[in-house]
PDB file of C-alpha atoms in Angstrom:
ATOM      1  CA  MET A 127       0.120  -0.009  -0.407  1.00  0.00           C
ATOM      2  CA  ALA A 128       1.641   3.661  -1.257  1.00  0.00           C
ATOM      3  CA  ALA A 129       1.838   5.167   1.780  1.00  0.00           C
ATOM      4  CA  VAL A 130      -0.002   9.348   2.718  1.00  0.00           C
ATOM      5  CA  GLU A 131       2.237  12.557   2.303  1.00  0.00           C
ATOM      6  CA  GLU A 132       1.916  14.247   5.098  1.00  0.00           C
ATOM      7  CA  ARG A 133       0.785  17.673   3.959  1.00  0.00           C
ATOM      8  CA  THR A 134       3.665  20.594   5.165  1.00  0.00           C
ATOM      9  CA  PHE A 135       0.937  23.991   3.088  1.00  0.00           C
ATOM     10  CA  VAL A 136      -2.096  25.010   3.290  1.00  0.00           C
ATOM     11  CA  ARG A 137      -2.611  26.604  -0.020  1.00  0.00           C
ATOM     12  CA  ALA A 138      -5.189  29.670  -2.028  1.00  0.00           C
ATOM     13  CA  GLU A 139      -5.534  30.540  -5.426  1.00  0.00           C
ATOM     14  CA  ALA A 140      -7.092  32.797  -8.294  1.00  0.00           C
ATOM     15  CA  ARG A 141      -7.430  33.054 -11.916  1.00  0.00           C
ATOM     16  CA  TYR A 142      -7.865  35.532 -14.714  1.00  0.00           C
ATOM     17  CA  VAL A 143      -7.356  38.296 -12.435  1.00  0.00           C
ATOM     18  CA  ARG A 144      -7.430  41.372 -15.124  1.00  0.00           C
ATOM     19  CA  THR A 145      -4.147  42.700 -14.167  1.00  0.00           C
ATOM     20  CA  ALA A 146      -0.445  41.710 -15.955  1.00  0.00           C
ATOM     21  CA  PRO A 147       1.737  38.915 -14.591  1.00  0.00           C
ATOM     22  CA  ARG A 148       4.781  41.217 -14.716  1.00  0.00           C
ATOM     23  CA  LYS A 149       2.729  43.528 -12.471  1.00  0.00           C
ATOM     24  CA  ALA A 150       1.806  40.765 -10.114  1.00  0.00           C
ATOM     25  CA  GLN A 151       4.672  38.942 -10.075  1.00  0.00           C
ATOM     26  CA  LEU A 152       6.055  42.222  -8.903  1.00  0.00           C
ATOM     27  CA  VAL A 153       4.088  42.457  -5.790  1.00  0.00           C
ATOM     28  CA  ALA A 154       4.137  38.659  -4.710  1.00  0.00           C
ATOM     29  CA  GLU A 155       8.535  38.822  -4.383  1.00  0.00           C
ATOM     30  CA  GLN A 156       8.024  42.118  -1.772  1.00  0.00           C
ATOM     31  CA  ILE A 157       6.358  39.278   1.140  1.00  0.00           C
ATOM     32  CA  ARG A 158       7.932  36.334  -0.245  1.00  0.00           C
ATOM     33  CA  GLY A 159       8.815  33.810   3.144  1.00  0.00           C
ATOM     34  CA  ARG A 160       7.249  37.257   5.152  1.00  0.00           C
ATOM     35  CA  THR A 161       4.530  35.755   8.114  1.00  0.00           C
ATOM     36  CA  VAL A 162       1.571  36.603   7.797  1.00  0.00           C
ATOM     37  CA  PRO A 163       1.580  39.290   9.951  1.00  0.00           C
ATOM     38  CA  GLU A 164       4.200  40.887   8.192  1.00  0.00           C
ATOM     39  CA  ALA A 165       2.785  40.200   4.498  1.00  0.00           C
ATOM     40  CA  ARG A 166      -0.239  41.770   5.977  1.00  0.00           C
ATOM     41  CA  THR A 167       1.687  45.473   6.823  1.00  0.00           C
ATOM     42  CA  ILE A 168       3.701  45.007   3.353  1.00  0.00           C
ATOM     43  CA  LEU A 169       0.288  45.098   1.272  1.00  0.00           C
ATOM     44  CA  ALA A 170      -1.304  47.443   2.858  1.00  0.00           C
ATOM     45  CA  PHE A 171       1.129  50.312   2.575  1.00  0.00           C
ATOM     46  CA  MET A 172       1.998  49.235  -1.248  1.00  0.00           C
ATOM     47  CA  THR A 173       0.933  51.895  -3.860  1.00  0.00           C
ATOM     48  CA  ARG A 174       0.194  49.553  -6.262  1.00  0.00           C
ATOM     49  CA  ASP A 175      -3.059  48.401  -8.310  1.00  0.00           C
ATOM     50  CA  ALA A 176      -1.748  44.153  -7.820  1.00  0.00           C
ATOM     51  CA  ALA A 177      -1.227  44.679  -4.071  1.00  0.00           C
ATOM     52  CA  ARG A 178      -5.596  44.438  -3.434  1.00  0.00           C
ATOM     53  CA  ASP A 179      -5.693  41.311  -5.705  1.00  0.00           C
ATOM     54  CA  VAL A 180      -2.361  39.101  -3.775  1.00  0.00           C
ATOM     55  CA  GLU A 181      -4.192  40.735  -0.488  1.00  0.00           C
ATOM     56  CA  LYS A 182      -6.948  39.367  -0.878  1.00  0.00           C
ATOM     57  CA  VAL A 183      -5.425  35.784  -2.051  1.00  0.00           C
ATOM     58  CA  LEU A 184      -3.110  36.375   1.116  1.00  0.00           C
ATOM     59  CA  THR A 185      -6.937  36.065   3.568  1.00  0.00           C
ATOM     60  CA  SER A 186      -7.943  33.628   1.490  1.00  0.00           C
ATOM     61  CA  ALA A 187      -5.351  31.019   2.909  1.00  0.00           C
ATOM     62  CA  VAL A 188      -5.871  32.511   5.838  1.00  0.00           C
ATOM     63  CA  ALA A 189      -9.588  31.224   6.573  1.00  0.00           C
ATOM     64  CA  ASN A 190      -8.436  28.019   4.829  1.00  0.00           C
ATOM     65  CA  ALA A 191      -6.175  27.241   6.751  1.00  0.00           C
ATOM     66  CA  GLU A 192      -8.207  28.425   9.826  1.00  0.00           C
ATOM     67  CA  ALA A 193     -11.503  27.300   9.140  1.00  0.00           C
ATOM     68  CA  ASN A 194     -10.427  23.990   7.416  1.00  0.00           C
ATOM     69  CA  HIS A 195      -7.524  22.333   9.705  1.00  0.00           C
ATOM     70  CA  GLY A 196      -7.833  24.215  12.856  1.00  0.00           C
ATOM     71  CA  LEU A 197      -4.700  26.866  13.035  1.00  0.00           C
ATOM     72  CA  ASP A 198      -3.265  30.550  13.326  1.00  0.00           C
ATOM     73  CA  GLY A 199      -3.271  32.160  11.478  1.00  0.00           C
ATOM     74  CA  ASP A 200      -0.208  34.124  12.564  1.00  0.00           C
ATOM     75  CA  GLU A 201       1.801  31.554  12.871  1.00  0.00           C
ATOM     76  CA  LEU A 202       2.257  30.687   9.314  1.00  0.00           C
ATOM     77  CA  TYR A 203       4.062  32.094   6.647  1.00  0.00           C
ATOM     78  CA  VAL A 204       4.523  32.494   2.784  1.00  0.00           C
ATOM     79  CA  LEU A 205       6.307  29.510   2.175  1.00  0.00           C
ATOM     80  CA  THR A 206       5.455  30.395  -1.753  1.00  0.00           C
ATOM     81  CA  ALA A 207       3.846  32.774  -4.117  1.00  0.00           C
ATOM     82  CA  THR A 208       3.649  32.684  -7.666  1.00  0.00           C
ATOM     83  CA  VAL A 209       2.239  34.226 -10.339  1.00  0.00           C
ATOM     84  CA  GLY A 210       1.131  32.667 -13.591  1.00  0.00           C
ATOM     85  CA  SER A 211      -0.584  33.888 -17.114  1.00  0.00           C
ATOM     86  CA  GLY A 212      -3.531  33.478 -18.019  1.00  0.00           C
ATOM     87  CA  PRO A 213      -4.857  34.132 -21.497  1.00  0.00           C
ATOM     88  CA  THR A 214      -4.914  36.797 -23.307  1.00  0.00           C
ATOM     89  CA  LEU A 215      -7.846  39.733 -24.396  1.00  0.00           C
ATOM     90  CA  LYS A 216      -7.232  40.925 -27.668  1.00  0.00           C
ATOM     91  CA  ARG A 217      -8.196  43.997 -28.307  1.00  0.00           C
ATOM     92  CA  TRP A 218      -8.687  46.571 -31.426  1.00  0.00           C
ATOM     93  CA  ARG A 219      -8.173  50.369 -31.808  1.00  0.00           C
ATOM     94  CA  ALA A 220      -8.669  53.200 -34.330  1.00  0.00           C
ATOM     95  CA  ARG A 221      -4.565  54.932 -36.166  1.00  0.00           C
ATOM     96  CA  ALA A 222      -3.972  56.635 -38.869  1.00  0.00           C
ATOM     97  CA  ARG A 223      -4.247  56.189 -42.639  1.00  0.00           C
ATOM     98  CA  GLY A 224      -7.241  53.512 -42.114  1.00  0.00           C
ATOM     99  CA  ARG A 225      -4.682  50.445 -39.441  1.00  0.00           C
ATOM    100  CA  VAL A 226      -5.522  49.237 -36.304  1.00  0.00           C
ATOM    101  CA  ALA A 227      -3.392  48.620 -33.403  1.00  0.00           C
ATOM    102  CA  ARG A 228      -3.647  45.754 -31.028  1.00  0.00           C
ATOM    103  CA  ILE A 229      -4.172  46.035 -27.871  1.00  0.00           C
ATOM    104  CA  LYS A 230      -3.776  43.504 -24.951  1.00  0.00           C
ATOM    105  CA  LYS A 231      -5.329  42.892 -22.265  1.00  0.00           C
ATOM    106  CA  ARG A 232      -3.172  40.081 -20.068  1.00  0.00           C
ATOM    107  CA  THR A 233      -5.099  38.470 -17.335  1.00  0.00           C
ATOM    108  CA  CYS A 234      -2.917  35.760 -13.871  1.00  0.00           C
ATOM    109  CA  HIS A 235      -3.635  33.586 -12.410  1.00  0.00           C
ATOM    110  CA  ILE A 236      -2.112  34.118  -8.682  1.00  0.00           C
ATOM    111  CA  THR A 237      -1.085  31.860  -5.675  1.00  0.00           C
ATOM    112  CA  ILE A 238      -0.611  31.596  -2.700  1.00  0.00           C
ATOM    113  CA  ALA A 239       0.525  29.048   0.193  1.00  0.00           C
ATOM    114  CA  LEU A 240       0.686  28.927   3.458  1.00  0.00           C
ATOM    115  CA  ALA A 241       3.076  26.702   5.978  1.00  0.00           C
ATOM    116  CA  LEU A 242       4.624  26.687   9.544  1.00  0.00           C
ATOM    117  CA  PRO A 243       7.479  26.845   9.913  1.00  0.00           C
ATOM    118  CA  GLU A 244      10.184  24.640  11.064  1.00  0.00           C
ATOM    119  CA  GLU A 245       8.167  22.446   8.097  1.00  0.00           C
ATOM    120  CA  GLN A 246       6.119  20.853  10.355  1.00  0.00           C
ATOM    121  CA  ALA A 247       3.433  18.765   8.288  1.00  0.00           C
ATOM    122  CA  ILE A 248      -0.147  20.518   8.600  1.00  0.00           C
ATOM    123  CA  PRO A 249      -4.024  18.567  10.642  1.00  0.00           C
ATOM    124  CA  ALA A 250      -6.053  15.894   8.789  1.00  0.00           C
ATOM    125  CA  PRO A 251      -8.563  18.813   7.705  1.00  0.00           C
ATOM    126  CA  LEU A 252     -11.685  18.975  10.093  1.00  0.00           C
ATOM    127  CA  PRO A 253     -14.563  16.699   9.846  1.00  0.00           C
ATOM    128  CA  LYS A 254     -18.043  17.978   8.480  1.00  0.00           C
ATOM    129  CA  PRO A 255     -20.358  18.455  10.965  1.00  0.00           C
ATOM    130  CA  ALA A 256     -23.834  16.043  10.176  1.00  0.00           C
ATOM    131  CA  PRO A 257     -26.608  17.888   8.521  1.00  0.00           C
ATOM    132  CA  VAL A 258     -29.097  18.553  10.414  1.00  0.00           C
ATOM    133  CA  ALA A 259     -32.245  16.558   9.311  1.00  0.00           C
ATOM    134  CA  ALA A 260     -35.235  18.661   8.542  1.00  0.00           C
ATOM    135  CA  PRO A 261     -38.262  18.436  11.679  1.00  0.00           C
ATOM    136  CA  VAL A 262     -40.898  16.483  10.461  1.00  0.00           C
ATOM    137  CA  PRO A 263     -44.311  18.438  11.164  1.00  0.00           C
ATOM    138  CA  GLU A 264     -46.425  16.860  13.293  1.00  0.00           C
ATOM    139  CA  PRO A 265     -49.502  15.723  12.134  1.00  0.00           C
ATOM    140  CA  GLU A 266     -52.212  18.100  12.986  1.00  0.00           C
ATOM    141  CA  PRO A 267     -55.181  17.014  15.764  1.00  0.00           C
ATOM    142  CA  GLU A 268     -58.416  15.974  14.068  1.00  0.00           C
ATOM    143  CA  PRO A 269     -61.766  17.975  14.705  1.00  0.00           C
ATOM    144  CA  GLU A 270     -64.100  16.954  16.425  1.00  0.00           C
ATOM    145  CA  ALA A 271     -67.775  16.266  15.657  1.00  0.00           C
ATOM    146  CA  GLU A 272     -69.227  19.202  17.158  1.00  0.00           C
ATOM    147  CA  ALA A 273     -66.508  21.760  16.278  1.00  0.00           C
ATOM    148  CA  VAL A 274     -67.376  20.590  13.108  1.00  0.00           C
ATOM    149  CA  GLU A 275     -71.365  21.123  13.721  1.00  0.00           C
ATOM    150  CA  GLU A 276     -69.942  25.158  15.531  1.00  0.00           C
ATOM    151  CA  GLU A 277     -68.796  25.871  11.507  1.00  0.00           C
ATOM    152  CA  GLU A 278     -71.157  24.794   9.735  1.00  0.00           C
ATOM    153  CA  ALA A 279     -73.727  26.853  11.517  1.00  0.00           C
ATOM    154  CA  PRO A 280     -73.955  30.244   9.800  1.00  0.00           C
ATOM    155  CA  LYS A 281     -73.530  33.495  11.827  1.00  0.00           C
ATOM    156  CA  PRO A 282     -76.728  35.589  13.309  1.00  0.00           C
ATOM    157  CA  LYS A 283     -76.809  38.782  11.994  1.00  0.00           C
ATOM    158  CA  ARG A 284     -76.268  41.977  14.071  1.00  0.00           C
ATOM    159  CA  ALA A 285     -78.490  44.071  14.930  1.00  0.00           C
ATOM    160  CA  PRO A 286     -78.161  47.482  13.861  1.00  0.00           C
ATOM    161  CA  ARG A 287     -77.203  50.986  15.835  1.00  0.00           C
ATOM    162  CA  GLY A 288     -79.449  53.378  17.677  1.00  0.00           C
ATOM    163  CA  LYS A 289     -80.544  56.283  15.023  1.00  0.00           C
ATOM    164  CA  ALA A 290     -79.783  53.798  12.542  1.00  0.00           C
ATOM    165  CA  ALA A 291     -82.100  51.449  12.594  1.00  0.00           C
ATOM    166  CA  ASP A 292     -85.307  53.788  13.631  1.00  0.00           C
ATOM    167  CA  THR A 293     -84.355  55.393  10.555  1.00  0.00           C
ATOM    168  CA  ALA A 294     -84.558  52.324   8.289  1.00  0.00           C
ATOM    169  CA  GLU A 295     -87.908  51.059  10.043  1.00  0.00           C
ATOM    170  CA  THR A 296     -90.015  54.210   9.616  1.00  0.00           C
ATOM    171  CA  ALA A 297     -88.714  54.384   5.820  1.00  0.00           C
ATOM    172  CA  GLU A 298     -89.750  50.791   5.149  1.00  0.00           C
ATOM    173  CA  GLU A 299     -93.218  52.013   6.821  1.00  0.00           C
ATOM    174  CA  LYS A 300     -93.886  54.986   5.666  1.00  0.00           C
ATOM    175  CA  PRO A 301     -93.844  55.549   0.964  1.00  0.00           C
ATOM    176  CA  LYS A 302     -92.623  58.493  -0.801  1.00  0.00           C
ATOM    177  CA  PRO A 303     -95.787  60.219  -1.729  1.00  0.00           C
ATOM    178  CA  LYS A 304     -96.363  60.292  -5.783  1.00  0.00           C
ATOM    179  CA  ARG A 305     -95.837  62.927  -8.093  1.00  0.00           C
ATOM    180  CA  ALA A 306    -100.398  64.519  -9.183  1.00  0.00           C
ATOM    181  CA  PRO A 307    -100.839  64.226 -13.120  1.00  0.00           C
ATOM    182  CA  ARG A 308    -100.708  67.109 -14.457  1.00  0.00           C
ATOM    183  CA  LYS A 309    -103.590  68.153 -16.322  1.00  0.00           C
ATOM    184  CA  LYS A 310    -104.627  67.122 -19.566  1.00  0.00           C
ATOM    185  CA  ALA A 311    -106.850  70.404 -20.157  1.00  0.00           C
ATOM    186  CA  GLU A 312    -104.670  72.713 -19.569  1.00  0.00           C
ATOM    187  CA  THR A 313    -101.847  71.199 -21.658  1.00  0.00           C
ATOM    188  CA  ALA A 314    -104.772  70.975 -24.343  1.00  0.00           C
ATOM    189  CA  GLU A 315    -105.356  74.372 -24.410  1.00  0.00           C
ATOM    190  CA  ALA A 316    -101.447  75.492 -24.214  1.00  0.00           C
ATOM    191  CA  GLU A 317    -101.243  73.749 -27.564  1.00  0.00           C
ATOM    192  CA  GLU A 318    -104.316  75.791 -28.856  1.00  0.00           C
ATOM    193  CA  LYS A 319    -102.818  78.581 -28.530  1.00  0.00           C
ATOM    194  CA  PRO A 320    -100.635  80.194 -31.385  1.00  0.00           C
ATOM    195  CA  LYS A 321     -97.279  82.255 -30.130  1.00  0.00           C
ATOM    196  CA  PRO A 322     -97.778  85.463 -31.218  1.00  0.00           C
ATOM    197  CA  LYS A 323     -96.204  86.710 -34.374  1.00  0.00           C
ATOM    198  CA  ARG A 324     -93.528  89.423 -34.313  1.00  0.00           C
ATOM    199  CA  ALA A 325     -94.234  92.719 -35.828  1.00  0.00           C
ATOM    200  CA  PRO A 326     -92.126  93.802 -39.261  1.00  0.00           C
ATOM    201  CA  ARG A 327     -89.424  95.774 -38.491  1.00  0.00           C
ATOM    202  CA  LYS A 328     -89.849  99.188 -40.332  1.00  0.00           C
ATOM    203  CA  LYS A 329     -87.556 100.330 -43.471  1.00  0.00           C
ATOM    204  CA  ALA A 330     -85.370 103.236 -42.867  1.00  0.00           C
ATOM    205  CA  GLU A 331     -86.421 105.816 -45.120  1.00  0.00           C
ATOM    206  CA  PRO A 332     -83.728 106.958 -47.582  1.00  0.00           C
ATOM    207  CA  LYS A 333     -83.142 111.305 -46.692  1.00  0.00           C
ATOM    208  CA  ALA A 334     -82.509 113.561 -50.150  1.00  0.00           C
ATOM    209  CA  SER A 335     -80.784 115.919 -47.903  1.00  0.00           C
ATOM    210  CA  ALA A 336     -77.408 113.191 -46.713  1.00  0.00           C
ATOM    211  CA  ASP A 337     -77.340 111.681 -50.632  1.00  0.00           C
ATOM    212  CA  LYS A 338     -78.704 114.998 -52.402  1.00  0.00           C
ATOM    213  CA  PRO A 339     -75.429 118.175 -51.415  1.00  0.00           C
ATOM    214  CA  LYS A 340     -77.076 121.892 -51.340  1.00  0.00           C
ATOM    215  CA  THR A 341     -76.879 123.991 -54.277  1.00  0.00           C
ATOM    216  CA  THR A 342     -77.472 127.061 -53.418  1.00  0.00           C
ATOM    217  CA  PRO A 343     -78.925 130.057 -55.641  1.00  0.00           C
ATOM    218  CA  LYS A 344     -76.101 132.617 -57.830  1.00  0.00           C
ATOM    219  CA  LYS A 345     -76.963 136.285 -57.620  1.00  0.00           C
ATOM    220  CA  LYS A 346     -77.921 137.996 -60.994  1.00  0.00           C
ATOM    221  CA  THR A 347     -75.095 140.562 -61.563  1.00  0.00           C
ATOM    222  CA  GLU A 348     -76.469 144.396 -63.283  1.00  0.00           C
ATOM    223  CA  ASP A 349     -75.230 145.581 -66.047  1.00  0.00           C
ATOM    224  CA  SER A 350     -73.794 148.911 -65.433  1.00  0.00           C
TER     225      SER A 350
END
């Protein structure tokens, strides 16, 4: 039977990170071989954008060691920190004279492994808790015959309140008075009487003085 090798490190990996491998590799070199608290301090004060991605991978590796193996994250150190190149996305940009220029959007894979000092063996993974079965709902008791009869019986109607009840009773007792019909004779007389005709308007007579201009008689001159 083959012997089971003891694990000496805990690792975490981030794939297809949208940064150039060269830029991430410069950050990974700064934390290789350092303890976890020192690596966190270096990454927190580093101004490179790739430091944020490397810090996320370091935090994930510490969480794996604490949750799966029951280790203390501050006792570990960075065994390896490697950066591999991922697929490159090709884009194009318009240039002069109808030409195009290629834009390469590079990606990378970041891997960080943590280990105990003096290459101590990592304990076996903690056993996973057994899944808890969902509680079985208890069967509802059957309702008794009396309760069923009470549910089937209709509920008595409520009596109307105070004044509303009195007004409803008086309205039911007193019928509404009917309107008296109009007399047919009066309507017939009104139909027989014709409407008086209007007198025609008198036409305005034209004024002679206004139409014809007045002429003054000329004076006769006596011959001397």
